[in-house]
Amino acid sequence: MTQPIDIFTVTGKLNKWDIIKSEFTLGTPVGDIKINIEKCNDMMLNEMVDAMKYRRTVEIKVVEE
C-alpha cells in the first residue's frame, strides 16, 4: 500500500457556520477559506461544530492517493 502524497496543509480556526449554504468558514493567516460540507457524514460534521464551539485549531490536508 502506498502512502498518500501531501499536496498542502491548511491550518486555522472555524469561525462561521452557514447552515443554509452548508459551509464552514476557516479563518487562516492568509485569509478565510470556505469549506463545503454537503457530503460530510454526521461524525465529521459534529467534529467541526465541536472545533468551532471550543475554538480548536483545525488542520486540513489535501492529499493525492
PDB file of C-alpha atoms in Angstrom:
ATOM      1  CA  MET A   1       0.000   0.000   0.000  1.00  0.00           C
ATOM      2  CA  THR A   2       1.415   3.390  -0.966  1.00  0.00           C
ATOM      3  CA  GLN A   3       1.360   6.433   1.280  1.00  0.00           C
ATOM      4  CA  PRO A   4      -0.709   9.426   0.130  1.00  0.00           C
ATOM      5  CA  ILE A   5       1.299  12.419  -1.088  1.00  0.00           C
ATOM      6  CA  ASP A   6       0.641  15.565   0.970  1.00  0.00           C
ATOM      7  CA  ILE A   7      -0.023  18.357  -1.551  1.00  0.00           C
ATOM      8  CA  PHE A   8      -0.676  21.077   1.029  1.00  0.00           C
ATOM      9  CA  THR A   9      -1.995  21.626   4.538  1.00  0.00           C
ATOM     10  CA  VAL A  10      -4.216  24.462   5.785  1.00  0.00           C
ATOM     11  CA  THR A  11      -4.427  25.304   9.478  1.00  0.00           C
ATOM     12  CA  GLY A  12      -6.869  27.693  11.138  1.00  0.00           C
ATOM     13  CA  LYS A  13      -9.962  28.063  13.268  1.00  0.00           C
ATOM     14  CA  LEU A  14     -13.548  27.559  12.153  1.00  0.00           C
ATOM     15  CA  ASN A  15     -15.210  30.907  12.778  1.00  0.00           C
ATOM     16  CA  LYS A  16     -18.530  30.708  10.917  1.00  0.00           C
ATOM     17  CA  TRP A  17     -21.106  28.068  10.023  1.00  0.00           C
ATOM     18  CA  ASP A  18     -23.665  28.879   7.334  1.00  0.00           C
ATOM     19  CA  ILE A  19     -26.293  26.164   7.660  1.00  0.00           C
ATOM     20  CA  ILE A  20     -28.245  27.316   4.588  1.00  0.00           C
ATOM     21  CA  LYS A  21     -25.191  27.183   2.273  1.00  0.00           C
ATOM     22  CA  SER A  22     -23.823  24.050   4.021  1.00  0.00           C
ATOM     23  CA  GLU A  23     -20.398  25.556   4.575  1.00  0.00           C
ATOM     24  CA  PHE A  24     -17.961  26.492   7.303  1.00  0.00           C
ATOM     25  CA  THR A  25     -15.523  29.388   7.108  1.00  0.00           C
ATOM     26  CA  LEU A  26     -11.973  28.542   8.184  1.00  0.00           C
ATOM     27  CA  GLY A  27     -10.018  31.592   9.322  1.00  0.00           C
ATOM     28  CA  THR A  28      -6.353  31.293   8.343  1.00  0.00           C
ATOM     29  CA  PRO A  29      -3.400  33.708   8.480  1.00  0.00           C
ATOM     30  CA  VAL A  30      -3.702  34.212   4.695  1.00  0.00           C
ATOM     31  CA  GLY A  31      -7.492  34.761   4.661  1.00  0.00           C
ATOM     32  CA  ASP A  32     -10.771  32.927   5.040  1.00  0.00           C
ATOM     33  CA  ILE A  33     -11.414  29.628   3.261  1.00  0.00           C
ATOM     34  CA  LYS A  34     -14.928  28.282   2.639  1.00  0.00           C
ATOM     35  CA  ILE A  35     -15.395  24.556   3.301  1.00  0.00           C
ATOM     36  CA  ASN A  36     -18.415  22.916   1.692  1.00  0.00           C
ATOM     37  CA  ILE A  37     -19.880  20.228   3.950  1.00  0.00           C
ATOM     38  CA  GLU A  38     -22.762  18.924   1.818  1.00  0.00           C
ATOM     39  CA  LYS A  39     -21.221  15.442   1.611  1.00  0.00           C
ATOM     40  CA  CYS A  40     -19.847  15.240   5.170  1.00  0.00           C
ATOM     41  CA  ASN A  41     -21.022  12.415   7.347  1.00  0.00           C
ATOM     42  CA  ASP A  42     -22.586  13.161  10.743  1.00  0.00           C
ATOM     43  CA  MET A  43     -19.420  12.322  12.664  1.00  0.00           C
ATOM     44  CA  MET A  44     -17.331  14.806  10.644  1.00  0.00           C
ATOM     45  CA  LEU A  45     -19.993  17.490  10.983  1.00  0.00           C
ATOM     46  CA  ASN A  46     -20.117  17.009  14.754  1.00  0.00           C
ATOM     47  CA  GLU A  47     -16.308  17.257  14.964  1.00  0.00           C
ATOM     48  CA  MET A  48     -16.324  20.517  13.002  1.00  0.00           C
ATOM     49  CA  VAL A  49     -19.089  22.013  15.146  1.00  0.00           C
ATOM     50  CA  ASP A  50     -17.204  20.941  18.281  1.00  0.00           C
ATOM     51  CA  ALA A  51     -13.965  22.506  16.973  1.00  0.00           C
ATOM     52  CA  MET A  52     -15.777  25.766  16.252  1.00  0.00           C
ATOM     53  CA  LYS A  53     -17.534  25.765  19.620  1.00  0.00           C
ATOM     54  CA  TYR A  54     -14.321  25.255  21.608  1.00  0.00           C
ATOM     55  CA  ARG A  55     -12.101  27.369  19.273  1.00  0.00           C
ATOM     56  CA  ARG A  56      -9.813  24.445  18.451  1.00  0.00           C
ATOM     57  CA  THR A  57      -7.277  24.700  15.673  1.00  0.00           C
ATOM     58  CA  VAL A  58      -8.228  22.622  12.630  1.00  0.00           C
ATOM     59  CA  GLU A  59      -5.757  21.131  10.163  1.00  0.00           C
ATOM     60  CA  ILE A  60      -6.991  20.143   6.721  1.00  0.00           C
ATOM     61  CA  LYS A  61      -4.683  18.151   4.463  1.00  0.00           C
ATOM     62  CA  VAL A  62      -5.158  17.931   0.719  1.00  0.00           C
ATOM     63  CA  VAL A  63      -3.555  14.709  -0.473  1.00  0.00           C
ATOM     64  CA  GLU A  64      -3.124  12.745  -3.643  1.00  0.00           C
ATOM     65  CA  GLU A  65      -3.509   8.991  -3.232  1.00  0.00           C
TER      66      GLU A  65
END
